[in-house]
DNA sequence: GCGACAG
DNA sequence: ATCTTGTCGC
């Protein structure tokens, strides 16, 4: 199943019951393996922010080492066709994220998404759904838990504990800096879980969240404030 | 039936 | 996502 096939054949504005069935169908197409043989050159971050009027603003930034500062940024804004429903976030945000993706000139090695990947009740978080539409590996980085259970990871940067759901390991709860609240890392598409966690840790140079996501968050928030 | 619930 | 006060630490 190619990325092109997936994007040609489904709409995003579906009744919840149909959206859930679509997720089950999509989940069978996910690839949960892959790693980076060469040193990473470009890592992108994605985030969306709502403006008071209800318009959603998506920002994608491409960052480069060693400090993971911004090399390129693109944006897209639109009124979402779906409300926010826990578990159906991607149907609301993905159309706008994909519009921003089309404006990207550079080609990142991997994309970090603000939200879950496989750490989702049907294994179809925003990062995974996005990953099925593009040829770039995606990783989910959630600031809070959607589903699954876990213990408390050790207090230091780099320590982690598995996120379990229905007997399966769906992600890792990762401490990205000393003494900060951990983040929820999960596979989006076309990458393994441990390589994913390594990318997240490598791009957290100073703060809890990876630089690409922090920059995307800052940019989308700024757009939302101006509108 | 009840609670939980990414952004 | 946003709203909101105080508190702690650099």
mmCIF file of C-alpha atoms (C1' of nucleotides) in Angstrom:
data_model
loop_
_atom_site.group_PDB
_atom_site.id
_atom_site.type_symbol
_atom_site.label_atom_id
_atom_site.label_comp_id
_atom_site.label_asym_id
_atom_site.label_seq_id
_atom_site.Cartn_x
_atom_site.Cartn_y
_atom_site.Cartn_z
ATOM 1 C CA UNK A 1 0.000 0.000 0.000
ATOM 2 C CA UNK A 2 1.613 3.239 -1.101
ATOM 3 C CA UNK A 3 1.142 6.604 0.493
ATOM 4 C CA UNK A 4 -0.547 7.785 -2.688
ATOM 5 C CA UNK A 5 -3.216 5.077 -2.570
ATOM 6 C CA UNK A 6 -4.164 5.941 0.961
ATOM 7 C CA UNK A 7 -4.555 9.630 0.349
ATOM 8 C CA UNK A 8 -6.627 9.180 -2.778
ATOM 9 C CA UNK A 9 -9.236 7.104 -1.185
ATOM 10 C CA UNK A 10 -10.542 8.576 1.953
ATOM 11 C CA UNK A 11 -12.352 11.687 3.131
ATOM 12 C CA UNK A 12 -11.747 13.302 6.493
ATOM 13 C CA UNK A 13 -15.225 14.535 7.281
ATOM 14 C CA UNK A 14 -16.866 11.323 8.415
ATOM 15 C CA UNK A 15 -19.392 10.519 11.120
ATOM 16 C CA UNK A 16 -17.523 9.201 14.184
ATOM 17 C CA UNK A 17 -18.668 5.638 13.594
ATOM 18 C CA UNK A 18 -17.296 5.662 10.042
ATOM 19 C CA UNK A 19 -14.102 7.426 11.078
ATOM 20 C CA UNK A 20 -13.482 4.650 13.601
ATOM 21 C CA UNK A 21 -13.942 1.991 10.919
ATOM 22 C CA UNK A 22 -11.578 3.923 8.671
ATOM 23 C CA UNK A 23 -8.982 3.886 11.451
ATOM 24 C CA UNK A 24 -9.201 0.113 11.733
ATOM 25 C CA UNK A 25 -8.650 -0.193 7.998
ATOM 26 C CA UNK A 26 -5.755 2.252 8.001
ATOM 27 C CA UNK A 27 -4.089 0.591 10.997
ATOM 28 C CA UNK A 28 -3.389 -2.524 8.946
ATOM 29 C CA UNK A 29 -1.166 -0.493 6.608
ATOM 30 C CA UNK A 30 1.248 0.820 9.225
ATOM 31 C CA UNK A 31 4.936 -0.136 9.153
ATOM 32 C CA UNK A 32 6.461 -0.266 12.617
ATOM 33 C CA UNK A 33 10.080 -0.801 11.640
ATOM 34 C CA UNK A 34 12.861 1.322 10.202
ATOM 35 C CA UNK A 35 15.976 3.055 11.413
ATOM 36 C CA UNK A 36 18.402 5.768 10.420
ATOM 37 C CA UNK A 37 21.676 4.520 9.048
ATOM 38 C CA UNK A 38 23.187 7.913 8.324
ATOM 39 C CA UNK A 39 23.434 10.769 10.770
ATOM 40 C CA UNK A 40 20.247 12.849 10.764
ATOM 41 C CA UNK A 41 20.450 15.957 8.605
ATOM 42 C CA UNK A 42 16.930 17.406 8.851
ATOM 43 C CA UNK A 43 14.211 16.794 11.434
ATOM 44 C CA UNK A 44 10.779 18.407 11.113
ATOM 45 C CA UNK A 45 8.210 19.243 13.765
ATOM 46 C CA UNK A 46 4.434 19.668 13.376
ATOM 47 C CA UNK A 47 1.910 21.409 15.591
ATOM 48 C CA UNK A 48 -1.499 23.058 15.325
ATOM 49 C CA UNK A 49 -3.036 25.900 17.322
ATOM 50 C CA UNK A 50 -6.633 27.168 17.288
ATOM 51 C CA UNK A 51 -7.393 30.881 17.075
ATOM 52 C CA UNK A 52 -10.277 32.262 19.164
ATOM 53 C CA UNK A 53 -12.537 32.301 16.102
ATOM 54 C CA UNK A 54 -12.085 28.561 15.600
ATOM 55 C CA UNK A 55 -9.650 28.595 12.691
ATOM 56 C CA UNK A 56 -6.889 26.018 13.022
ATOM 57 C CA UNK A 57 -3.311 26.950 12.154
ATOM 58 C CA UNK A 58 -0.780 24.254 11.295
ATOM 59 C CA UNK A 59 2.953 24.897 11.293
ATOM 60 C CA UNK A 60 5.731 22.657 10.098
ATOM 61 C CA UNK A 61 9.343 23.565 10.780
ATOM 62 C CA UNK A 62 12.434 21.827 9.454
ATOM 63 C CA UNK A 63 15.424 21.936 11.802
ATOM 64 C CA UNK A 64 19.084 21.128 11.375
ATOM 65 C CA UNK A 65 21.794 19.983 13.760
ATOM 66 C CA UNK A 66 23.606 20.542 15.937
ATOM 67 C CA UNK A 67 21.244 22.965 17.661
ATOM 68 C CA UNK A 68 18.092 22.026 15.746
ATOM 69 C CA UNK A 69 17.206 25.592 14.850
ATOM 70 C CA UNK A 70 14.794 26.399 12.048
ATOM 71 C CA UNK A 71 15.896 25.976 8.433
ATOM 72 C CA UNK A 72 12.460 26.193 6.820
ATOM 73 C CA UNK A 73 8.935 26.855 8.030
ATOM 74 C CA UNK A 74 5.564 26.528 6.327
ATOM 75 C CA UNK A 75 2.014 27.129 7.503
ATOM 76 C CA UNK A 76 -1.594 26.465 6.570
ATOM 77 C CA UNK A 77 -4.843 27.672 8.102
ATOM 78 C CA UNK A 78 -8.439 26.500 7.748
ATOM 79 C CA UNK A 79 -11.644 25.916 9.665
ATOM 80 C CA UNK A 80 -11.709 22.249 10.762
ATOM 81 C CA UNK A 81 -14.492 20.097 9.324
ATOM 82 C CA UNK A 82 -14.678 17.966 12.458
ATOM 83 C CA UNK A 83 -14.882 18.828 16.162
ATOM 84 C CA UNK A 84 -12.264 17.531 18.561
ATOM 85 C CA UNK A 85 -13.222 14.050 19.683
ATOM 86 C CA UNK A 86 -10.670 12.087 21.742
ATOM 87 C CA UNK A 87 -9.380 9.338 19.455
ATOM 88 C CA UNK A 88 -10.399 11.155 16.270
ATOM 89 C CA UNK A 89 -7.973 14.065 16.413
ATOM 90 C CA UNK A 90 -6.370 13.299 13.057
ATOM 91 C CA UNK A 91 -9.633 13.710 11.148
ATOM 92 C CA UNK A 92 -9.763 17.264 12.462
ATOM 93 C CA UNK A 93 -6.139 18.303 12.041
ATOM 94 C CA UNK A 94 -4.666 16.200 9.258
ATOM 95 C CA UNK A 95 -6.217 18.015 6.258
ATOM 96 C CA UNK A 96 -4.602 21.258 7.410
ATOM 97 C CA UNK A 97 -1.283 19.590 8.199
ATOM 98 C CA UNK A 98 -1.245 17.997 4.729
ATOM 99 C CA UNK A 99 -1.862 21.376 3.115
ATOM 100 C CA UNK A 100 1.170 22.744 4.961
ATOM 101 C CA UNK A 101 3.173 19.659 3.920
ATOM 102 C CA UNK A 102 2.595 20.495 0.263
ATOM 103 C CA UNK A 103 4.310 23.837 0.791
ATOM 104 C CA UNK A 104 7.497 22.277 2.123
ATOM 105 C CA UNK A 105 10.501 22.660 -0.168
ATOM 106 C CA UNK A 106 13.065 20.691 1.806
ATOM 107 C CA UNK A 107 12.784 17.002 2.518
ATOM 108 C CA UNK A 108 13.222 16.076 6.236
ATOM 109 C CA UNK A 109 14.605 12.667 7.260
ATOM 110 C CA UNK A 110 11.835 12.275 9.834
ATOM 111 C CA UNK A 111 8.869 14.211 11.230
ATOM 112 C CA UNK A 112 8.011 14.665 14.909
ATOM 113 C CA UNK A 113 4.318 15.206 15.558
ATOM 114 C CA UNK A 114 2.734 16.841 18.601
ATOM 115 C CA UNK A 115 0.388 14.001 19.552
ATOM 116 C CA UNK A 116 0.296 10.205 19.608
ATOM 117 C CA UNK A 117 1.241 7.713 16.923
ATOM 118 C CA UNK A 118 0.460 4.074 17.734
ATOM 119 C CA UNK A 119 -0.255 5.000 21.365
ATOM 120 C CA UNK A 120 -3.915 5.235 20.454
ATOM 121 C CA UNK A 121 -6.910 2.959 21.151
ATOM 122 C CA UNK A 122 -6.930 1.777 17.516
ATOM 123 C CA UNK A 123 -3.253 2.517 16.835
ATOM 124 C CA UNK A 124 -4.114 5.470 14.634
ATOM 125 C CA UNK A 125 -2.995 8.690 16.269
ATOM 126 C CA UNK A 126 -2.215 11.832 14.275
ATOM 127 C CA UNK A 127 1.443 10.898 13.746
ATOM 128 C CA UNK A 128 0.514 7.515 12.308
ATOM 129 C CA UNK A 129 -2.293 8.847 10.141
ATOM 130 C CA UNK A 130 0.032 11.519 8.744
ATOM 131 C CA UNK A 131 2.722 8.917 8.135
ATOM 132 C CA UNK A 132 0.420 6.958 5.845
ATOM 133 C CA UNK A 133 0.061 9.999 3.604
ATOM 134 C CA UNK A 134 3.712 10.851 3.101
ATOM 135 C CA UNK A 135 7.005 9.135 2.301
ATOM 136 C CA UNK A 136 8.799 10.421 5.388
ATOM 137 C CA UNK A 137 8.933 8.423 8.664
ATOM 138 C CA UNK A 138 6.799 9.939 11.448
ATOM 139 C CA UNK A 139 7.045 9.833 15.238
ATOM 140 C CA UNK A 140 4.368 10.709 17.795
ATOM 141 C CA UNK A 141 5.389 12.829 20.787
ATOM 142 C CA UNK A 142 2.488 13.330 23.182
ATOM 143 C CA UNK A 143 2.588 15.695 26.145
ATOM 144 C CA UNK A 144 0.012 13.572 27.950
ATOM 145 C CA UNK A 145 -1.463 10.083 27.833
ATOM 146 C CA UNK A 146 -4.338 9.030 25.596
ATOM 147 C CA UNK A 147 -4.410 5.335 26.470
ATOM 148 C CA UNK A 148 -2.275 2.624 28.007
ATOM 149 C CA UNK A 149 -0.669 2.121 31.407
ATOM 150 C CA UNK A 150 2.851 2.673 32.663
ATOM 151 C CA UNK A 151 5.068 3.095 35.664
ATOM 152 C CA UNK A 152 7.140 6.124 36.493
ATOM 153 C CA UNK A 153 10.374 6.391 34.500
ATOM 154 C CA UNK A 154 13.604 7.196 36.343
ATOM 155 C CA UNK A 155 14.195 10.883 37.139
ATOM 156 C CA UNK A 156 17.057 11.493 34.729
ATOM 157 C CA UNK A 157 17.173 12.476 31.079
ATOM 158 C CA UNK A 158 17.127 9.438 28.821
ATOM 159 C CA UNK A 159 15.312 7.129 31.249
ATOM 160 C CA UNK A 160 12.101 5.523 30.107
ATOM 161 C CA UNK A 161 9.463 2.914 30.842
ATOM 162 C CA UNK A 162 7.184 1.059 28.424
ATOM 163 C CA UNK A 163 3.653 2.227 27.706
ATOM 164 C CA UNK A 164 1.460 -0.882 27.641
ATOM 165 C CA UNK A 165 -2.042 -1.444 26.286
ATOM 166 C CA UNK A 166 -3.859 -4.749 25.982
ATOM 167 C CA UNK A 167 -0.633 -6.634 26.541
ATOM 168 C CA UNK A 168 1.182 -4.765 23.785
ATOM 169 C CA UNK A 169 3.958 -2.235 24.035
ATOM 170 C CA UNK A 170 2.518 0.763 22.209
ATOM 171 C CA UNK A 171 5.102 3.367 23.130
ATOM 172 C CA UNK A 172 7.685 4.598 25.607
ATOM 173 C CA UNK A 173 7.261 7.106 28.413
ATOM 174 C CA UNK A 174 10.488 9.061 28.076
ATOM 175 C CA UNK A 175 12.159 11.495 30.446
ATOM 176 C CA UNK A 176 13.678 13.963 27.995
ATOM 177 C CA UNK A 177 15.359 16.190 30.588
ATOM 178 C CA UNK A 178 16.237 15.728 34.250
ATOM 179 C CA UNK A 179 13.280 16.082 36.603
ATOM 180 C CA UNK A 180 10.694 17.071 34.005
ATOM 181 C CA UNK A 181 7.370 15.460 33.203
ATOM 182 C CA UNK A 182 7.993 12.648 30.695
ATOM 183 C CA UNK A 183 6.658 12.618 27.123
ATOM 184 C CA UNK A 184 4.807 9.799 25.357
ATOM 185 C CA UNK A 185 6.821 8.587 22.376
ATOM 186 C CA UNK A 186 5.287 6.197 19.875
ATOM 187 C CA UNK A 187 5.874 5.036 16.340
ATOM 188 C CA UNK A 188 4.070 7.010 13.691
ATOM 189 C CA UNK A 189 4.952 5.077 10.541
ATOM 190 C CA UNK A 190 8.042 3.609 8.911
ATOM 191 C CA UNK A 191 10.306 3.699 11.969
ATOM 192 C CA UNK A 192 11.022 1.459 14.950
ATOM 193 C CA UNK A 193 10.211 2.493 18.512
ATOM 194 C CA UNK A 194 13.764 2.650 19.860
ATOM 195 C CA UNK A 195 15.108 4.624 16.890
ATOM 196 C CA UNK A 196 12.133 6.949 17.384
ATOM 197 C CA UNK A 197 13.012 7.524 21.021
ATOM 198 C CA UNK A 198 16.618 8.235 20.048
ATOM 199 C CA UNK A 199 15.515 10.946 17.607
ATOM 200 C CA UNK A 200 13.344 12.530 20.294
ATOM 201 C CA UNK A 201 16.174 12.541 22.815
ATOM 202 C CA UNK A 202 18.675 13.844 20.270
ATOM 203 C CA UNK A 203 16.495 16.851 19.444
ATOM 204 C CA UNK A 204 15.706 17.774 23.058
ATOM 205 C CA UNK A 205 18.749 19.978 23.420
ATOM 206 C CA UNK A 206 17.514 22.073 26.270
ATOM 207 C CA UNK A 207 13.835 21.628 27.018
ATOM 208 C CA UNK A 208 11.260 18.965 27.663
ATOM 209 C CA UNK A 209 9.981 18.916 24.078
ATOM 210 C CA UNK A 210 12.085 18.303 20.960
ATOM 211 C CA UNK A 211 13.223 21.568 19.346
ATOM 212 C CA UNK A 212 11.327 20.972 16.091
ATOM 213 C CA UNK A 213 8.050 20.598 18.002
ATOM 214 C CA UNK A 214 8.786 23.601 20.212
ATOM 215 C CA UNK A 215 9.429 25.745 17.166
ATOM 216 C CA UNK A 216 6.301 24.481 15.412
ATOM 217 C CA UNK A 217 4.300 25.158 18.559
ATOM 218 C CA UNK A 218 5.655 28.682 18.808
ATOM 219 C CA UNK A 219 4.960 29.423 15.144
ATOM 220 C CA UNK A 220 1.412 28.060 15.075
ATOM 221 C CA UNK A 221 0.614 29.838 18.322
ATOM 222 C CA UNK A 222 1.838 33.129 16.879
ATOM 223 C CA UNK A 223 -0.365 32.668 13.816
ATOM 224 C CA UNK A 224 -3.359 31.887 15.979
ATOM 225 C CA UNK A 225 -2.827 35.045 18.030
ATOM 226 C CA UNK A 226 -2.689 37.314 14.993
ATOM 227 C CA UNK A 227 -5.908 35.887 13.545
ATOM 228 C "C1'" DG B 1 -23.362 1.779 33.832
ATOM 229 C "C1'" DC B 2 -19.143 4.739 34.933
ATOM 230 C "C1'" DG B 3 -14.867 6.964 34.266
ATOM 231 C "C1'" DA B 4 -11.303 8.343 31.050
ATOM 232 C "C1'" DC B 5 -10.257 11.019 27.229
ATOM 233 C "C1'" DA B 6 -3.812 13.354 22.317
ATOM 234 C "C1'" DG B 7 -5.009 18.459 20.700
ATOM 235 C "C1'" DA C 1 -6.412 23.540 22.683
ATOM 236 C "C1'" DT C 2 -7.548 27.542 26.506
ATOM 237 C "C1'" DC C 3 -8.569 29.682 31.254
ATOM 238 C "C1'" DT C 4 -6.266 30.982 35.642
ATOM 239 C "C1'" DT C 5 -2.924 32.487 40.762
ATOM 240 C "C1'" DG C 6 0.571 31.661 43.110
ATOM 241 C "C1'" DT C 7 5.037 29.778 43.770
ATOM 242 C "C1'" DC C 8 9.697 28.395 42.889
ATOM 243 C "C1'" DG C 9 14.160 28.967 40.762
ATOM 244 C "C1'" DC C 10 17.558 30.972 37.602
#
